[in-house]
Amino acid sequence: MREMLASLSSSSRAAISCIPLCLLFLTLASSNGVFAAAPPKVGSGYKLVSLVEHPEGGALVGYLQVKQRTSTYGPDIPLLRLYVKHETKDRIRVQITDADKPRWEVPYNLLQREPAPPVTGGRITGVPFAAGEYPGEELVFTYGRDPFWFAVHRKSSREALFNTSCGALVFKDQYIEASTSLPRDAALYGLGENTQPGGIRLRPNDPYTIYTTDISAINLNTDLYGSHPVYVDLRSRGGHGVAHAVLLLNSNGMDVFYRGTSLTYKVIGGLLDFYLFSGPTPLAVVDQYTSMIGRPAPMPYWAFGFHQCRWGYKNLSVVEGVVEGYRNAQIPLDVIWNDDDHMDAAKDFTLDPVNYPRPKLLEFLDKIHAQGMKYIVLIDPGIAVNNTYGVYQRGMQGDVFIKLDGKPYLAQVWPGPVYFPDFLNPNGVSWWIDEVRRFHDLVPVDGLWIDMNEASNFCTGKCEIPTTHLCPLPNTTTPWVCCLDCKNLTNTRWDEPPYKINASGQTARLGFNTIATSATHYNGILEYNAHSLYGFSQAIATHQALQGLQGKRPFILTRSTFVGSGAYAAHWTGDNKGTWENLRYSISTMLNFGIFGMPMVGADICGFYPQPTEELCNRWIELGAFYPFSRDHANFASPRQELYVWESVAKSARNALGMRYRLLPYLYTLNYQAHLTGAPVARPVFFSFPDFTPCYGLSTQYLLGASVMVSPVLEQGATSVSAMFPPGSWYNLFDTTKVVVSRGEGAVKLDAPLNEINVHVFQNTILPMQRGGTISKEARATPFTLVVAFPFGATEAEAEGAVYVDDDERPEMVLAEGQATYVRFYATVRGKAVTVRSEVELGSYSLQKGLLIEKLSVLGLEGTGRDLAVHVDGANATAIATSRPYFAGAEAELHGHRDVEGHKKSVMVEVGGLALPLGKSFTMTWNMQIEA
């Protein structure tokens, strides 16, 4: 072995650290002729025949030649081009494509990014690159020549993050395969969308197929509505959690095989376009990822209120009754939704003249808009084929529909026969924008819900309108059963590719219940390539429509998503089931979408179907009140399940949503931070505690922001919850005298009666809260309370927090004078001396709105307060800053380790009777007095 190592070049020796140990001897022996391994079944790999510096600098370009041709899944592409660039200090791109012909890739006008050199058939020449590695500031690219492999490792530690030496590179027109080795202890997250029964951490040998599909979210480990071929890799090294992410930017269908020590991509088209993000923290990874794919869209304030929907509000009177029901029950409600019930015969952009007459609907909207409520309706992409329907007529005139064999592709959805608009066609986008404008003139909706956009089709193949029966069938109770005359398409390689991904969990045809994959979009783009972009392209067009129309911040909810969808829309997790298992699954899916750059996400509360039990609905609203997007939604076939239907559920809703509405300023500030940095609103616990390895697979609790822990009941009949807390002090927000002091050793049992959920705030946090209310418009005008959480019993500690307030009607979410205010809060305790202060950026908006801080709740200190002094903007302003200031306190009820349970002197000091302007910086000091 020593002789083999000595015979290697210095560049090869430098790359050795990137080769898995299990392959090291095989690689060395093979390269020295000791023995040759049998070639892989599908392909034999490539060799690097040239590598040069790009003539414009800042990148490498190489060419790869196939070693031995095979015919499995089609012929190999003989010559590939390699492109490597450190695009930023923390991001590297490695692209491999056909050297002679341009291949399909995600259009740059959909996902804007730095372009790679175009493929023209010629060769890019430059100065030969002979070094064995290509370093950037944080990441280093290394490679082998024959066979070609590449690896990316962290510069600081030399640890390989991605290493393809464990398998042969295979590149055919409709089959591409690449693998990376992984350390066994790596914790992986992502690769969606799917429902993961094992929790958020990926499990080896579970199937991960990525291809947008309308299949109910109750199906486990199956390709669902979104396509997100990205994963985060978290490893514990030297007691510290270190993270990075890998994106394969490719819209074609793929299977990803995770085996624990390796991960293999099998992709049916496009190219290999890898982006690696160096982290090293989970938050840094998402920051780097969203800086490339697009920052999450800013959401209006009201979107963080509670939403109610049901498929089956058959007339306007029912909707009015639902709003009244919430008001009578004193349950918060901000937004009322219609599924397709408002439509005339399920046709987009129409109103049912009998059940939703326009004059009465407008009268209803005037009423709820005056209260601050909002109204959102559903739109499906399928446009009814109907010569008397203006939307269809204008679409035909504009030639905006996807085609098969030169004619609009015929499908079936709720209205019956439909054509699908082509959102890759500029004329299709313009037509869609105009239809949204026309509809908004008809009904001033406050947002749009775009559903069924995978795209969903009740039929499969090439269809025609039947001549022997009506379609849709009159008075049918099963409108989802195909009534068109259809035949399967098997005569093209696009409909029947040589490699079958595990579509729908059963290797279904790619065109099964969707658009035929041999259909074409604008400029001949194949549905085979663009399929998983459909919902993404529709979200972009809808965003353009609403932003240009209203001049306000758009709100769009979409079912189908792709890399970058979060820059335009929110997401819900689709058709779930009213079961305890689905309650639990919702947490992992929600957390995944935060990683995917779509932080505004939630599941249908109480389940879409069938009827939930009363107990389950209690527990679901307790959890769902702390989803970023909080909406109750049900199927028409299920009994009514609005939160006021059961008195016990109404009680749970008032309790949980009451806390949500008190936390609205915090949630909205998280929305602002998400828009700036991509930071998820709902986060896995390891985001804040990456060094705490017991939380790496935790999928039954999660964080809102950095420091608010949600610990729901997820089991039938349970009246307590076994919760994991990273080390430190955690204060129950419903009763801040209840404290968990954790050393991170085992679970803590918390009481959880039927109507209660455990929500805790972590030490070193300043949490902005308000009084709450039953509608966000009123709640956001109430005075603030700052909850200052110190470590329990602290005598030397710090805490900090922030709040962002603005006019949420503005499309852009930026700090601007008179339109927004950002306030940072800081607190310290030094012995007996306590200081709380603020730093204000652009305070005029808050001053105009008269926003005040009325109270401080300081947690963790022993004793009572005295000697209060308040300074506003540097001047002693106690007279104007306080009305009747007072101190109050309460003793602690401790949970956690036995050696602290007897320490119960105090936990909360309340400083009340304040009237501090939020828009002015202040400093407040006092001393703690411990009474005998």
Short mmCIF file of N, CA, C and O in Angstrom, two decimals, residues 536-633:
data_model
loop_
_atom_site.label_atom_id
_atom_site.label_comp_id
_atom_site.label_asym_id
_atom_site.label_seq_id
_atom_site.Cartn_x
_atom_site.Cartn_y
_atom_site.Cartn_z
N PHE A 536 -45.05 25.93 -10.25
CA PHE A 536 -44.11 27.04 -10.04
C PHE A 536 -44.37 28.16 -11.04
O PHE A 536 -44.48 29.34 -10.67
N SER A 537 -44.50 27.80 -12.31
CA SER A 537 -44.73 28.82 -13.35
C SER A 537 -46.09 29.49 -13.17
O SER A 537 -46.24 30.69 -13.42
N GLN A 538 -47.09 28.74 -12.70
CA GLN A 538 -48.40 29.34 -12.45
C GLN A 538 -48.33 30.31 -11.26
O GLN A 538 -48.95 31.39 -11.29
N ALA A 539 -47.57 29.96 -10.23
CA ALA A 539 -47.43 30.85 -9.07
C ALA A 539 -46.77 32.16 -9.47
O ALA A 539 -47.17 33.24 -9.00
N ILE A 540 -45.77 32.09 -10.33
CA ILE A 540 -45.10 33.31 -10.79
C ILE A 540 -46.08 34.20 -11.55
O ILE A 540 -46.15 35.41 -11.32
N ALA A 541 -46.84 33.60 -12.46
CA ALA A 541 -47.82 34.38 -13.24
C ALA A 541 -48.89 34.98 -12.34
O ALA A 541 -49.30 36.13 -12.52
N THR A 542 -49.35 34.22 -11.35
CA THR A 542 -50.39 34.71 -10.45
C THR A 542 -49.85 35.82 -9.58
O THR A 542 -50.56 36.81 -9.29
N HIS A 543 -48.61 35.70 -9.15
CA HIS A 543 -47.98 36.76 -8.36
C HIS A 543 -47.88 38.04 -9.16
O HIS A 543 -48.18 39.14 -8.66
N GLN A 544 -47.47 37.93 -10.42
CA GLN A 544 -47.41 39.11 -11.28
C GLN A 544 -48.78 39.75 -11.42
O GLN A 544 -48.92 40.98 -11.39
N ALA A 545 -49.79 38.91 -11.55
CA ALA A 545 -51.15 39.42 -11.73
C ALA A 545 -51.62 40.20 -10.51
O ALA A 545 -52.12 41.33 -10.63
N LEU A 546 -51.46 39.62 -9.34
CA LEU A 546 -51.97 40.28 -8.13
C LEU A 546 -51.15 41.52 -7.78
O LEU A 546 -51.70 42.54 -7.35
N GLN A 547 -49.84 41.43 -7.94
CA GLN A 547 -49.02 42.57 -7.58
C GLN A 547 -49.28 43.76 -8.49
O GLN A 547 -49.38 44.90 -8.03
N GLY A 548 -49.43 43.48 -9.77
CA GLY A 548 -49.71 44.57 -10.70
C GLY A 548 -51.11 45.11 -10.56
O GLY A 548 -51.37 46.29 -10.81
N LEU A 549 -52.02 44.27 -10.11
CA LEU A 549 -53.43 44.65 -10.05
C LEU A 549 -53.76 45.46 -8.80
O LEU A 549 -54.32 46.54 -8.85
N GLN A 550 -53.36 44.94 -7.65
CA GLN A 550 -53.79 45.55 -6.40
C GLN A 550 -52.83 46.61 -5.89
O GLN A 550 -53.21 47.46 -5.09
N GLY A 551 -51.57 46.53 -6.35
CA GLY A 551 -50.58 47.42 -5.77
C GLY A 551 -50.33 47.11 -4.31
O GLY A 551 -49.83 47.94 -3.55
N LYS A 552 -50.70 45.89 -3.89
CA LYS A 552 -50.54 45.47 -2.51
C LYS A 552 -49.68 44.21 -2.46
O LYS A 552 -49.35 43.62 -3.49
N ARG A 553 -49.34 43.82 -1.27
CA ARG A 553 -48.57 42.60 -1.09
C ARG A 553 -49.46 41.40 -1.43
O ARG A 553 -50.48 41.18 -0.79
N PRO A 554 -49.08 40.59 -2.43
CA PRO A 554 -49.94 39.47 -2.84
C PRO A 554 -49.94 38.36 -1.80
O PRO A 554 -48.96 38.16 -1.06
N PHE A 555 -51.04 37.62 -1.75
CA PHE A 555 -51.08 36.36 -1.01
C PHE A 555 -51.57 35.29 -1.96
O PHE A 555 -52.67 35.38 -2.51
N ILE A 556 -50.74 34.27 -2.14
CA ILE A 556 -51.06 33.15 -3.02
C ILE A 556 -50.77 31.86 -2.25
O ILE A 556 -49.72 31.73 -1.63
N LEU A 557 -51.68 30.93 -2.31
CA LEU A 557 -51.49 29.61 -1.74
C LEU A 557 -51.44 28.62 -2.88
O LEU A 557 -52.37 28.55 -3.70
N THR A 558 -50.38 27.83 -2.95
CA THR A 558 -50.23 26.88 -4.04
C THR A 558 -50.01 25.47 -3.50
O THR A 558 -49.41 25.29 -2.45
N ARG A 559 -50.51 24.49 -4.26
CA ARG A 559 -50.28 23.11 -3.86
C ARG A 559 -49.00 22.57 -4.47
O ARG A 559 -48.17 21.98 -3.79
N SER A 560 -48.79 22.76 -5.76
CA SER A 560 -47.59 22.23 -6.40
C SER A 560 -46.47 23.26 -6.32
O SER A 560 -46.68 24.45 -6.57
N THR A 561 -45.28 22.78 -6.00
CA THR A 561 -44.15 23.69 -5.77
C THR A 561 -42.89 23.13 -6.40
O THR A 561 -42.78 21.93 -6.67
N PHE A 562 -41.92 24.02 -6.56
CA PHE A 562 -40.61 23.65 -7.08
C PHE A 562 -39.58 24.52 -6.36
O PHE A 562 -39.93 25.43 -5.60
N VAL A 563 -38.33 24.25 -6.62
CA VAL A 563 -37.25 25.06 -6.08
C VAL A 563 -37.51 26.53 -6.44
O VAL A 563 -37.63 26.87 -7.62
N GLY A 564 -37.65 27.39 -5.45
CA GLY A 564 -37.90 28.81 -5.70
C GLY A 564 -39.34 29.24 -5.55
O GLY A 564 -39.62 30.44 -5.58
N SER A 565 -40.27 28.30 -5.37
CA SER A 565 -41.69 28.68 -5.25
C SER A 565 -41.95 29.58 -4.06
O SER A 565 -42.87 30.40 -4.06
N GLY A 566 -41.15 29.44 -3.01
CA GLY A 566 -41.37 30.25 -1.81
C GLY A 566 -41.22 31.74 -2.03
O GLY A 566 -41.70 32.53 -1.22
N ALA A 567 -40.58 32.14 -3.11
CA ALA A 567 -40.45 33.57 -3.41
C ALA A 567 -41.76 34.18 -3.90
O ALA A 567 -41.85 35.40 -4.04
N TYR A 568 -42.76 33.34 -4.14
CA TYR A 568 -44.02 33.81 -4.70
C TYR A 568 -45.26 33.39 -3.92
O TYR A 568 -46.31 34.03 -4.05
N ALA A 569 -45.18 32.33 -3.15
CA ALA A 569 -46.41 31.75 -2.63
C ALA A 569 -46.19 31.04 -1.30
O ALA A 569 -45.06 30.70 -0.92
N ALA A 570 -47.31 30.80 -0.62
CA ALA A 570 -47.37 29.93 0.54
C ALA A 570 -47.80 28.54 0.08
O ALA A 570 -48.18 28.33 -1.09
N HIS A 571 -47.78 27.59 1.02
CA HIS A 571 -48.10 26.20 0.66
C HIS A 571 -48.87 25.54 1.79
O HIS A 571 -48.65 25.85 2.97
N TRP A 572 -49.82 24.70 1.41
CA TRP A 572 -50.40 23.81 2.42
C TRP A 572 -50.10 22.38 1.99
O TRP A 572 -49.81 22.12 0.83
N THR A 573 -50.17 21.45 2.92
CA THR A 573 -49.61 20.13 2.68
C THR A 573 -50.56 19.18 1.95
O THR A 573 -50.27 17.99 1.85
N GLY A 574 -51.69 19.69 1.47
CA GLY A 574 -52.55 18.90 0.60
C GLY A 574 -53.57 18.06 1.35
O GLY A 574 -53.88 18.30 2.52
N ASP A 575 -54.07 17.06 0.66
CA ASP A 575 -55.18 16.26 1.18
C ASP A 575 -54.68 15.30 2.26
O ASP A 575 -54.11 14.24 1.96
N ASN A 576 -54.91 15.68 3.51
CA ASN A 576 -54.52 14.80 4.61
C ASN A 576 -55.76 14.13 5.20
O ASN A 576 -56.88 14.33 4.73
N LYS A 577 -55.55 13.36 6.22
CA LYS A 577 -56.61 12.56 6.80
C LYS A 577 -56.78 12.92 8.27
O LYS A 577 -55.81 13.24 8.95
N GLY A 578 -58.03 12.88 8.74
CA GLY A 578 -58.30 13.21 10.13
C GLY A 578 -57.94 12.07 11.06
O GLY A 578 -58.83 11.45 11.66
N THR A 579 -56.63 11.77 11.15
CA THR A 579 -56.15 10.69 12.02
C THR A 579 -55.01 11.20 12.87
O THR A 579 -54.35 12.20 12.54
N TRP A 580 -54.73 10.49 13.94
CA TRP A 580 -53.62 10.86 14.82
C TRP A 580 -52.29 10.74 14.10
O TRP A 580 -51.38 11.55 14.34
N GLU A 581 -52.17 9.79 13.19
CA GLU A 581 -50.93 9.65 12.44
C GLU A 581 -50.70 10.87 11.56
O GLU A 581 -49.59 11.41 11.49
N ASN A 582 -51.76 11.34 10.88
CA ASN A 582 -51.61 12.50 10.01
C ASN A 582 -51.33 13.77 10.80
O ASN A 582 -50.65 14.68 10.32
N LEU A 583 -51.87 13.85 12.00
CA LEU A 583 -51.52 14.96 12.89
C LEU A 583 -50.00 15.00 13.11
O LEU A 583 -49.37 16.05 13.00
N ARG A 584 -49.44 13.84 13.39
CA ARG A 584 -47.99 13.75 13.64
C ARG A 584 -47.19 14.02 12.37
O ARG A 584 -46.19 14.74 12.40
N TYR A 585 -47.62 13.45 11.24
CA TYR A 585 -46.89 13.64 9.99
C TYR A 585 -46.78 15.12 9.60
O TYR A 585 -45.83 15.54 8.94
N SER A 586 -47.80 15.90 9.96
CA SER A 586 -47.84 17.29 9.51
C SER A 586 -46.63 18.09 9.98
O SER A 586 -46.20 19.03 9.32
N ILE A 587 -46.06 17.70 11.11
CA ILE A 587 -44.93 18.46 11.64
C ILE A 587 -43.72 18.31 10.72
O ILE A 587 -43.07 19.31 10.35
N SER A 588 -43.39 17.10 10.31
CA SER A 588 -42.22 16.88 9.46
C SER A 588 -42.36 17.58 8.12
O SER A 588 -41.41 18.19 7.62
N THR A 589 -43.55 17.49 7.51
CA THR A 589 -43.74 18.16 6.22
C THR A 589 -43.60 19.66 6.36
O THR A 589 -42.96 20.32 5.52
N MET A 590 -44.18 20.22 7.40
CA MET A 590 -44.06 21.66 7.64
C MET A 590 -42.59 22.06 7.80
O MET A 590 -42.14 23.06 7.20
N LEU A 591 -41.84 21.30 8.57
CA LEU A 591 -40.43 21.65 8.80
C LEU A 591 -39.61 21.50 7.53
O LEU A 591 -38.69 22.29 7.29
N ASN A 592 -39.93 20.51 6.71
CA ASN A 592 -39.22 20.36 5.44
C ASN A 592 -39.39 21.59 4.57
O ASN A 592 -38.44 22.04 3.92
N PHE A 593 -40.59 22.15 4.52
CA PHE A 593 -40.81 23.30 3.64
C PHE A 593 -40.08 24.54 4.14
O PHE A 593 -39.75 25.42 3.35
N GLY A 594 -39.83 24.63 5.43
CA GLY A 594 -38.95 25.70 5.89
C GLY A 594 -37.55 25.55 5.32
O GLY A 594 -36.93 26.53 4.89
N ILE A 595 -37.06 24.32 5.26
CA ILE A 595 -35.76 24.06 4.64
C ILE A 595 -35.81 24.35 3.15
O ILE A 595 -34.84 24.86 2.56
N PHE A 596 -36.94 24.08 2.50
CA PHE A 596 -37.08 24.29 1.05
C PHE A 596 -37.23 25.78 0.68
O PHE A 596 -37.34 26.11 -0.50
N GLY A 597 -37.27 26.67 1.66
CA GLY A 597 -37.42 28.09 1.36
C GLY A 597 -38.87 28.52 1.22
O GLY A 597 -39.15 29.55 0.61
N MET A 598 -39.80 27.74 1.80
CA MET A 598 -41.23 28.09 1.80
C MET A 598 -41.72 28.10 3.25
O MET A 598 -42.39 27.16 3.70
N PRO A 599 -41.39 29.13 4.02
CA PRO A 599 -41.71 29.11 5.45
C PRO A 599 -43.18 29.29 5.78
O PRO A 599 -43.60 28.93 6.88
N MET A 600 -43.99 29.81 4.85
CA MET A 600 -45.42 29.99 5.11
C MET A 600 -46.14 28.72 4.71
O MET A 600 -46.54 28.53 3.56
N VAL A 601 -46.32 27.81 5.68
CA VAL A 601 -46.81 26.47 5.37
C VAL A 601 -47.62 25.95 6.55
O VAL A 601 -47.38 26.31 7.70
N GLY A 602 -48.60 25.11 6.25
CA GLY A 602 -49.39 24.46 7.28
C GLY A 602 -50.22 23.35 6.68
O GLY A 602 -50.31 23.22 5.45
N ALA A 603 -50.79 22.52 7.54
CA ALA A 603 -51.65 21.42 7.11
C ALA A 603 -53.10 21.76 7.39
O ALA A 603 -53.41 22.64 8.20
N ASP A 604 -54.01 21.06 6.71
CA ASP A 604 -55.44 21.23 6.97
C ASP A 604 -55.74 20.80 8.41
O ASP A 604 -55.62 19.61 8.75
N ILE A 605 -56.12 21.75 9.24
CA ILE A 605 -56.37 21.48 10.65
C ILE A 605 -57.63 20.63 10.80
O ILE A 605 -58.65 20.88 10.17
N CYS A 606 -57.54 19.62 11.62
CA CYS A 606 -58.57 18.61 11.88
C CYS A 606 -58.70 17.59 10.75
O CYS A 606 -59.51 16.66 10.84
N GLY A 607 -57.92 17.75 9.69
CA GLY A 607 -57.91 16.78 8.60
C GLY A 607 -58.91 17.12 7.51
O GLY A 607 -60.00 17.61 7.77
N PHE A 608 -58.52 16.85 6.25
CA PHE A 608 -59.37 17.14 5.11
C PHE A 608 -60.53 16.15 5.01
O PHE A 608 -61.62 16.48 4.60
N TYR A 609 -60.28 14.91 5.37
CA TYR A 609 -61.31 13.86 5.40
C TYR A 609 -60.76 12.68 6.16
O TYR A 609 -59.54 12.55 6.30
N PRO A 610 -61.54 11.74 6.67
CA PRO A 610 -62.98 11.89 6.92
C PRO A 610 -63.18 12.69 8.20
O PRO A 610 -62.28 13.45 8.60
N GLN A 611 -64.32 12.52 8.86
CA GLN A 611 -64.60 13.28 10.07
C GLN A 611 -63.60 12.94 11.17
O GLN A 611 -63.38 11.78 11.49
N PRO A 612 -62.99 13.96 11.79
CA PRO A 612 -62.11 13.69 12.93
C PRO A 612 -62.94 13.46 14.19
O PRO A 612 -64.11 13.85 14.26
N THR A 613 -62.33 12.85 15.18
CA THR A 613 -63.00 12.79 16.47
C THR A 613 -62.89 14.14 17.16
O THR A 613 -62.05 14.97 16.81
N GLU A 614 -63.74 14.35 18.15
CA GLU A 614 -63.70 15.60 18.90
C GLU A 614 -62.35 15.78 19.59
O GLU A 614 -61.77 16.87 19.58
N GLU A 615 -61.82 14.71 20.16
CA GLU A 615 -60.54 14.81 20.85
C GLU A 615 -59.42 15.17 19.87
O GLU A 615 -58.57 16.02 20.16
N LEU A 616 -59.43 14.53 18.70
CA LEU A 616 -58.40 14.81 17.70
C LEU A 616 -58.47 16.27 17.26
O LEU A 616 -57.44 16.94 17.12
N CYS A 617 -59.67 16.78 17.04
CA CYS A 617 -59.79 18.17 16.59
C CYS A 617 -59.30 19.13 17.68
O CYS A 617 -58.70 20.17 17.37
N ASN A 618 -59.52 18.79 18.94
CA ASN A 618 -58.95 19.58 20.03
C ASN A 618 -57.43 19.66 19.89
O ASN A 618 -56.85 20.75 19.92
N ARG A 619 -56.84 18.49 19.78
CA ARG A 619 -55.37 18.47 19.73
C ARG A 619 -54.83 19.09 18.45
O ARG A 619 -53.73 19.67 18.44
N TRP A 620 -55.62 19.00 17.36
CA TRP A 620 -55.11 19.54 16.10
C TRP A 620 -55.14 21.06 16.09
O TRP A 620 -54.22 21.70 15.58
N ILE A 621 -56.17 21.66 16.64
CA ILE A 621 -56.16 23.13 16.67
C ILE A 621 -55.10 23.65 17.63
O ILE A 621 -54.51 24.71 17.42
N GLU A 622 -54.83 22.87 18.68
CA GLU A 622 -53.75 23.28 19.58
C GLU A 622 -52.41 23.31 18.85
O GLU A 622 -51.61 24.23 19.04
N LEU A 623 -52.15 22.30 18.02
CA LEU A 623 -50.94 22.30 17.21
C LEU A 623 -51.06 23.30 16.06
O LEU A 623 -50.16 24.12 15.82
N GLY A 624 -52.17 23.25 15.34
CA GLY A 624 -52.34 24.08 14.14
C GLY A 624 -52.33 25.56 14.42
O GLY A 624 -52.01 26.37 13.54
N ALA A 625 -52.68 25.95 15.65
CA ALA A 625 -52.59 27.37 16.02
C ALA A 625 -51.17 27.88 15.94
O ALA A 625 -50.95 29.10 15.90
N PHE A 626 -50.20 26.96 15.89
CA PHE A 626 -48.79 27.35 15.82
C PHE A 626 -48.12 26.88 14.54
O PHE A 626 -46.89 26.86 14.46
N TYR A 627 -48.91 26.47 13.54
CA TYR A 627 -48.38 26.39 12.18
C TYR A 627 -48.13 27.83 11.69
O TYR A 627 -48.89 28.74 12.02
N PRO A 628 -47.14 28.05 10.84
CA PRO A 628 -47.02 29.39 10.24
C PRO A 628 -48.30 29.79 9.50
O PRO A 628 -48.76 30.92 9.63
N PHE A 629 -48.86 28.88 8.70
CA PHE A 629 -50.13 29.10 8.01
C PHE A 629 -51.17 28.24 8.70
O PHE A 629 -51.09 27.01 8.69
N SER A 630 -52.17 28.88 9.31
CA SER A 630 -53.11 28.19 10.19
C SER A 630 -54.50 28.22 9.59
O SER A 630 -55.16 29.27 9.60
N ARG A 631 -54.97 27.06 9.07
CA ARG A 631 -56.26 27.01 8.38
C ARG A 631 -56.97 25.68 8.65
O ARG A 631 -56.38 24.62 8.54
N ASP A 632 -58.24 25.79 8.99
CA ASP A 632 -59.13 24.63 9.09
C ASP A 632 -59.77 24.42 7.72
O ASP A 632 -60.32 25.36 7.15
N HIS A 633 -59.70 23.20 7.22
CA HIS A 633 -60.26 22.92 5.89
C HIS A 633 -60.75 21.48 5.86
O HIS A 633 -60.11 20.58 6.42
#
